[in-house]
Coordinates of C-alpha atoms in Angstrom, one line a residue:
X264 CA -14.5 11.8 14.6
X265 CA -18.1 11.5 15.7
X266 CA -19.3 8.7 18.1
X267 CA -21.2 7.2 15.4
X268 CA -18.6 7.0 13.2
X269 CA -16.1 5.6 16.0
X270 CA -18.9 3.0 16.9
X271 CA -19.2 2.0 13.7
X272 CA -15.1 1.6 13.2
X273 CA -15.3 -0.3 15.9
X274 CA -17.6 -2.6 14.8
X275 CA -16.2 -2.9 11.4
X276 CA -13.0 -4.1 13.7
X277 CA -14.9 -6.5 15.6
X278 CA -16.2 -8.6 12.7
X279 CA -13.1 -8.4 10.8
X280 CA -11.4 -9.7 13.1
X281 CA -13.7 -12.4 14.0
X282 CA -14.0 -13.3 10.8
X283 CA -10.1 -13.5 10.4
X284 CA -10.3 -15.8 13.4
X285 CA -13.4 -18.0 12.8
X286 CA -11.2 -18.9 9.2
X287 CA -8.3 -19.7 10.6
X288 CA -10.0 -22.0 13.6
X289 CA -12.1 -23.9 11.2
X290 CA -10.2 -23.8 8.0
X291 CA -7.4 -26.0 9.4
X292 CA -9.4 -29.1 10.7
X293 CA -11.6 -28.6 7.3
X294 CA -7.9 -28.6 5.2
X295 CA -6.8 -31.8 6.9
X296 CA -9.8 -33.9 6.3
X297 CA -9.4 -32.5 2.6
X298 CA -5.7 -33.4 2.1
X299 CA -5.7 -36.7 4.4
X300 CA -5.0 -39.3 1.9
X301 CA -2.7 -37.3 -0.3
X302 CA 0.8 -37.7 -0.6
X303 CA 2.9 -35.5 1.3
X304 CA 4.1 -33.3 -1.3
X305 CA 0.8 -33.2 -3.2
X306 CA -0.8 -32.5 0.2
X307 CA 1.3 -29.3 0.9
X308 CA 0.9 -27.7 -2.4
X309 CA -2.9 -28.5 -2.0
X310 CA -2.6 -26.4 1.5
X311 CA -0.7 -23.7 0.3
X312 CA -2.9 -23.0 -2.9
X313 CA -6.0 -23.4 -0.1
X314 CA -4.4 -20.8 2.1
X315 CA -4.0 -18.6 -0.4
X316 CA -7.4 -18.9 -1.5
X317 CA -8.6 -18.3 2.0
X318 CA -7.0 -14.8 2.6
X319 CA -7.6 -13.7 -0.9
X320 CA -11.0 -14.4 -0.6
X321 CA -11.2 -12.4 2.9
X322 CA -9.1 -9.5 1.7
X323 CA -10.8 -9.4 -1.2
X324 CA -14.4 -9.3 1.2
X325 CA -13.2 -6.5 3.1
X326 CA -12.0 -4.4 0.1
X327 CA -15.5 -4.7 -1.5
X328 CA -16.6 -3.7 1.9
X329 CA -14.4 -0.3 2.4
X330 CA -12.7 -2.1 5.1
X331 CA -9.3 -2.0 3.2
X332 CA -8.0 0.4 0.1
X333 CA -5.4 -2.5 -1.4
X334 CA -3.2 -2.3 -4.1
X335 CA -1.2 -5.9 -4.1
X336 CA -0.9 -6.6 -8.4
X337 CA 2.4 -6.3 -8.1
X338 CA 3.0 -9.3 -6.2
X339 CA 1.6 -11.0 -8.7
X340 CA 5.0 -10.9 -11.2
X341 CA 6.3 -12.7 -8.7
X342 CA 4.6 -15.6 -9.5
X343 CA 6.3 -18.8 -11.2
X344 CA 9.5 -17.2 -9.8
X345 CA 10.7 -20.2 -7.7
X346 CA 13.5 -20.7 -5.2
X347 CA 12.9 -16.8 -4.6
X348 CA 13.9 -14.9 -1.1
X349 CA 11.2 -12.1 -0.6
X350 CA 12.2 -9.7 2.1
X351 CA 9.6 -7.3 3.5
X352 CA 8.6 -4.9 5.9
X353 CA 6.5 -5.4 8.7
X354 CA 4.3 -2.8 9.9
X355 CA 1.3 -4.7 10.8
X356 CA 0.0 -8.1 11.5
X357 CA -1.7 -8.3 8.4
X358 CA 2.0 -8.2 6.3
X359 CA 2.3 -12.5 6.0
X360 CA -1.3 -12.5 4.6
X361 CA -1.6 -10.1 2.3
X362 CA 1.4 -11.4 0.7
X363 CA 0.1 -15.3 1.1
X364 CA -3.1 -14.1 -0.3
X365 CA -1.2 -13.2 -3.9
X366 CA 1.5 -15.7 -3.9
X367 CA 0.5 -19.6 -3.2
X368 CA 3.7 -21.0 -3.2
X369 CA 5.6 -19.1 -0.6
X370 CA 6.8 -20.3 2.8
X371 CA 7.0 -18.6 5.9
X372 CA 8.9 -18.8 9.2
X373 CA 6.7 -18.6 12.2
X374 CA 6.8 -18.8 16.0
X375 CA 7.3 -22.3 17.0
X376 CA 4.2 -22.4 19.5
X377 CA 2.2 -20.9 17.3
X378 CA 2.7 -23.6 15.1
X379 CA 2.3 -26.4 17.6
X380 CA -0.8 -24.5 18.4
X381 CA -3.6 -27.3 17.8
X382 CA -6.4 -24.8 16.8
X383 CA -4.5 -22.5 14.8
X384 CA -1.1 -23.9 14.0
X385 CA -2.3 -27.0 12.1
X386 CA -2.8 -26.0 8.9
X387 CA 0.6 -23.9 8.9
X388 CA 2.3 -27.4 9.7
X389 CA 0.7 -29.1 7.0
X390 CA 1.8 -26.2 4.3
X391 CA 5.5 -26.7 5.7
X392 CA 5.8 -23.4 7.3
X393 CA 9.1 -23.1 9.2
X394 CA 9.2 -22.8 13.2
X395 CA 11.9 -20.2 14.4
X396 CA 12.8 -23.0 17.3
X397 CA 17.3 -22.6 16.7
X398 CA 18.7 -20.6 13.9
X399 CA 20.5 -23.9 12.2
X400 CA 16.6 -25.1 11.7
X401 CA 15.4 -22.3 10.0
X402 CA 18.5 -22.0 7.5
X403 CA 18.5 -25.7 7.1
X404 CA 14.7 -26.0 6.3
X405 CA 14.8 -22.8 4.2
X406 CA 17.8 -24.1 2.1
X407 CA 15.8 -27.5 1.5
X408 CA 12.4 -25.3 0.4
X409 CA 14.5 -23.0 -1.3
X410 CA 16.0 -26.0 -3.6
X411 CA 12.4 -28.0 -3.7
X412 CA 11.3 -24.2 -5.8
X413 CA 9.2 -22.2 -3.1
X414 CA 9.6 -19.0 -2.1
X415 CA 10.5 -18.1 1.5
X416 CA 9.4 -14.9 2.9
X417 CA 11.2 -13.0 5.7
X418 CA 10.7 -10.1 7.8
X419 CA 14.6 -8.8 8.1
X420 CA 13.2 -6.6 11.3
X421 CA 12.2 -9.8 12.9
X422 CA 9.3 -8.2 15.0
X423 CA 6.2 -5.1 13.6
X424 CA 7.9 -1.8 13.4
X425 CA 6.5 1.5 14.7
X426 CA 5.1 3.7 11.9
X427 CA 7.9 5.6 10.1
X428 CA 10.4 3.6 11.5
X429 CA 12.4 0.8 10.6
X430 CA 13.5 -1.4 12.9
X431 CA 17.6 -3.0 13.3
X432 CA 17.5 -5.9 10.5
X433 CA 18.6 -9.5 11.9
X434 CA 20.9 -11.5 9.9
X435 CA 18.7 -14.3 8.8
X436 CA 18.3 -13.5 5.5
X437 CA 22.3 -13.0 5.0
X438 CA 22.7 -16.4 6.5
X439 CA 20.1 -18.3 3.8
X440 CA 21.3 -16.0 0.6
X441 CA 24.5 -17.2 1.2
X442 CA 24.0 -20.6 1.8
X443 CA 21.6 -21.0 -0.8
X444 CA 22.8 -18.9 -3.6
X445 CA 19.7 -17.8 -4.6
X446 CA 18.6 -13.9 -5.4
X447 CA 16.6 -11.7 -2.6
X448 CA 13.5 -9.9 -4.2
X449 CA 12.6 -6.7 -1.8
X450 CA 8.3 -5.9 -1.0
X451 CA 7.7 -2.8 0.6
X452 CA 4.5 -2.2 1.9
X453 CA 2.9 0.9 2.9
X454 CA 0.0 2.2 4.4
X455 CA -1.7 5.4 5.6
X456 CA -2.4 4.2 9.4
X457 CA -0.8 2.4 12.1
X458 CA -3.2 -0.4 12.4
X459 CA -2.4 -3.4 14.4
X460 CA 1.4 -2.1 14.2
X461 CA 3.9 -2.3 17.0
X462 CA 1.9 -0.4 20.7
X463 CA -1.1 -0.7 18.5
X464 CA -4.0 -2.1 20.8
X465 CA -6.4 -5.0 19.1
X466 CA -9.5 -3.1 20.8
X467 CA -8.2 0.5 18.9
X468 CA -10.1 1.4 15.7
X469 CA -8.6 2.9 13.0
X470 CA -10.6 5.4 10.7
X471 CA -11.5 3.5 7.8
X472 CA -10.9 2.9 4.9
X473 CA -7.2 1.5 5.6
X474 CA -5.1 2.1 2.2
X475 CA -2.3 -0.3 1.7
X476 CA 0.2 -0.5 -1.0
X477 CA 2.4 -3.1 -1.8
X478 CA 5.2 -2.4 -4.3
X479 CA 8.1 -4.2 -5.4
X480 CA 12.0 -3.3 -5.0
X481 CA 15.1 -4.3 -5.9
X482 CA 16.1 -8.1 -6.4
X483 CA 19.7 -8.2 -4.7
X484 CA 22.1 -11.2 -5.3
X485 CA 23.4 -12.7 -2.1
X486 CA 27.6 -11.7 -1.5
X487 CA 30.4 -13.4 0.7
X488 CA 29.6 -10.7 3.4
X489 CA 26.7 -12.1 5.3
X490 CA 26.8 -8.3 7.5
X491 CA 28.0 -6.3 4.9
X492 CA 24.7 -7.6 2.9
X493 CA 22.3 -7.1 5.7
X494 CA 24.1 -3.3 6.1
X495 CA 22.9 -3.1 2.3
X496 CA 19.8 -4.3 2.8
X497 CA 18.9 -2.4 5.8
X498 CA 20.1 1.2 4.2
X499 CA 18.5 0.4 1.2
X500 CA 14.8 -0.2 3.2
X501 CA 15.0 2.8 5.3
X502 CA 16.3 5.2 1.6
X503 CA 12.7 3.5 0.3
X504 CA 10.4 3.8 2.8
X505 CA 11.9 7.8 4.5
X506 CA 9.4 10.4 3.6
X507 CA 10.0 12.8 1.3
X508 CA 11.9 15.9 1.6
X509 CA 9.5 18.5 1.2
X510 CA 7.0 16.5 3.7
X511 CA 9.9 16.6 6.0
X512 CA 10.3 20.1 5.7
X513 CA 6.4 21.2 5.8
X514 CA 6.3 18.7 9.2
X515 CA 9.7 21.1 10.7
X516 CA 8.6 24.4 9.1
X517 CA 4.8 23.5 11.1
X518 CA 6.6 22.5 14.7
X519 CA 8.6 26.0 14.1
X520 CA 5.6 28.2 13.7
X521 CA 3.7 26.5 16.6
X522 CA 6.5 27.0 18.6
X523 CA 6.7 30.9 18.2
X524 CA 4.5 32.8 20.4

């Protein structure tokens, strides 16, 4: 890569994610004064639809800027579907939003000071998102979201993944689906870079364009077998997202003729 092309990756980084943080600072005190007298459930479908708004518009900014390659129509199926659990991988820091930006019903689970934040939790508290403070919250919450017709999005990994690899699944999901009833709709999303994965660094550029897919998978129905469901699950993500054979074999065949003198 040449040093103009890494200084101007890095400034494309820069902005991007200033402008990622400038919308979320002033986009929550702006969405409270907009939603102050409504009622409460008016208030948090108003949110939500705003959020959703918000990223789609960004996303949609940095794609006509070659910042991002993104495919996401198929998310957009999903819509009307309610009382839907979407499961997804996590390889990046961008995987809530880029789902939020399609689908303006869902609900997420988030850290609990993030959402006491004051600058940046606000206007996740007002769209009902669900801190991850004790396990009988979040399954309690998610049932009653669940019931009321969002859709609750989960990361099964629980934390980003390194690239290629899929991290042990927690049993979170197993423990809602069963309690709830209701079916589990699988989003795998995949990309051609690392970026702002698990050991990425903030300040690391990556060489864009950054392509990123996101495809639908199988809808599972929740069983009696909270483990034996997650076991499912969890086989079923890492069948989806290996590589293919023949990559694998080009990748060994390559390390075996380096290797030879």
């Amino acid at each position: 890569m040449t040093p103009f092309k890494h200084a101007r990756n890095v400034l494309i980084l820069f902005l991007s994610l200033l402008g990622l943080t400038l919308m979320m600072l002033f986009g929550s005190p702006w969405l409270a004064l907009r939603s102050a007298f409504m009622p409460r459930s008016e208030r948090q479908a108003y949110v939500r639809r705003a959020i959703t708004t918000g990223y789609r518009r960004y996303f949609t900014t940095l794609h006509f800027f070659n910042v991002f390659h993104l495919d996401l129509t198929e998310l957009d199926r999903l819509r009307g579907d309610d009382g839907l659990i979407l499961t997804a991988n996590h390889p990046s820091l961008f995987d809530a939003l880029l789902i939020i930006s399609r689908l303006p019903n869902v609900v997420c689970i988030m850290k609990a000071q993030v959402l006491r934040n004051v600058m940046f939790g606000h206007g996740a508290k007002m769209a009902g998102y669900i801190p991850n403070d004790s396990i009988r919250n979040i399954v309690n919450e998610a049932a009653r979201e669940l019931e009321e017709g969002s859709q609750l999005l989960l990361f099964p990994e629980g934390t980003r993944s390194r690239r290629g690899r899929i991290n042990p699944f927690q049993g979170t999901v197993g423990l809602i689906a069963r309690r709830t009833g209701c079916p589990v709709q699988t989003i795998f999303i995949e990309s051609d870079s690392g970026f702002l994965g698990k050991g990425w660094p903030f300040w690391k550029a990556p060489d864009f364009p950054v392509r990123i897919r996101v495809r639908l998978g199988q809808r599972f129905s929740p069983g009696d077998d909270s483990k034996q469901f997650i076991a499912e699950l969890q086989h079923y993500y890492e069948q989806e997202l290996a590589p293919p054979a023949c990559s694998t074999h080009r990748a060994d065949d390559a390390r075996t003729s380096a290797s030879r003198p």
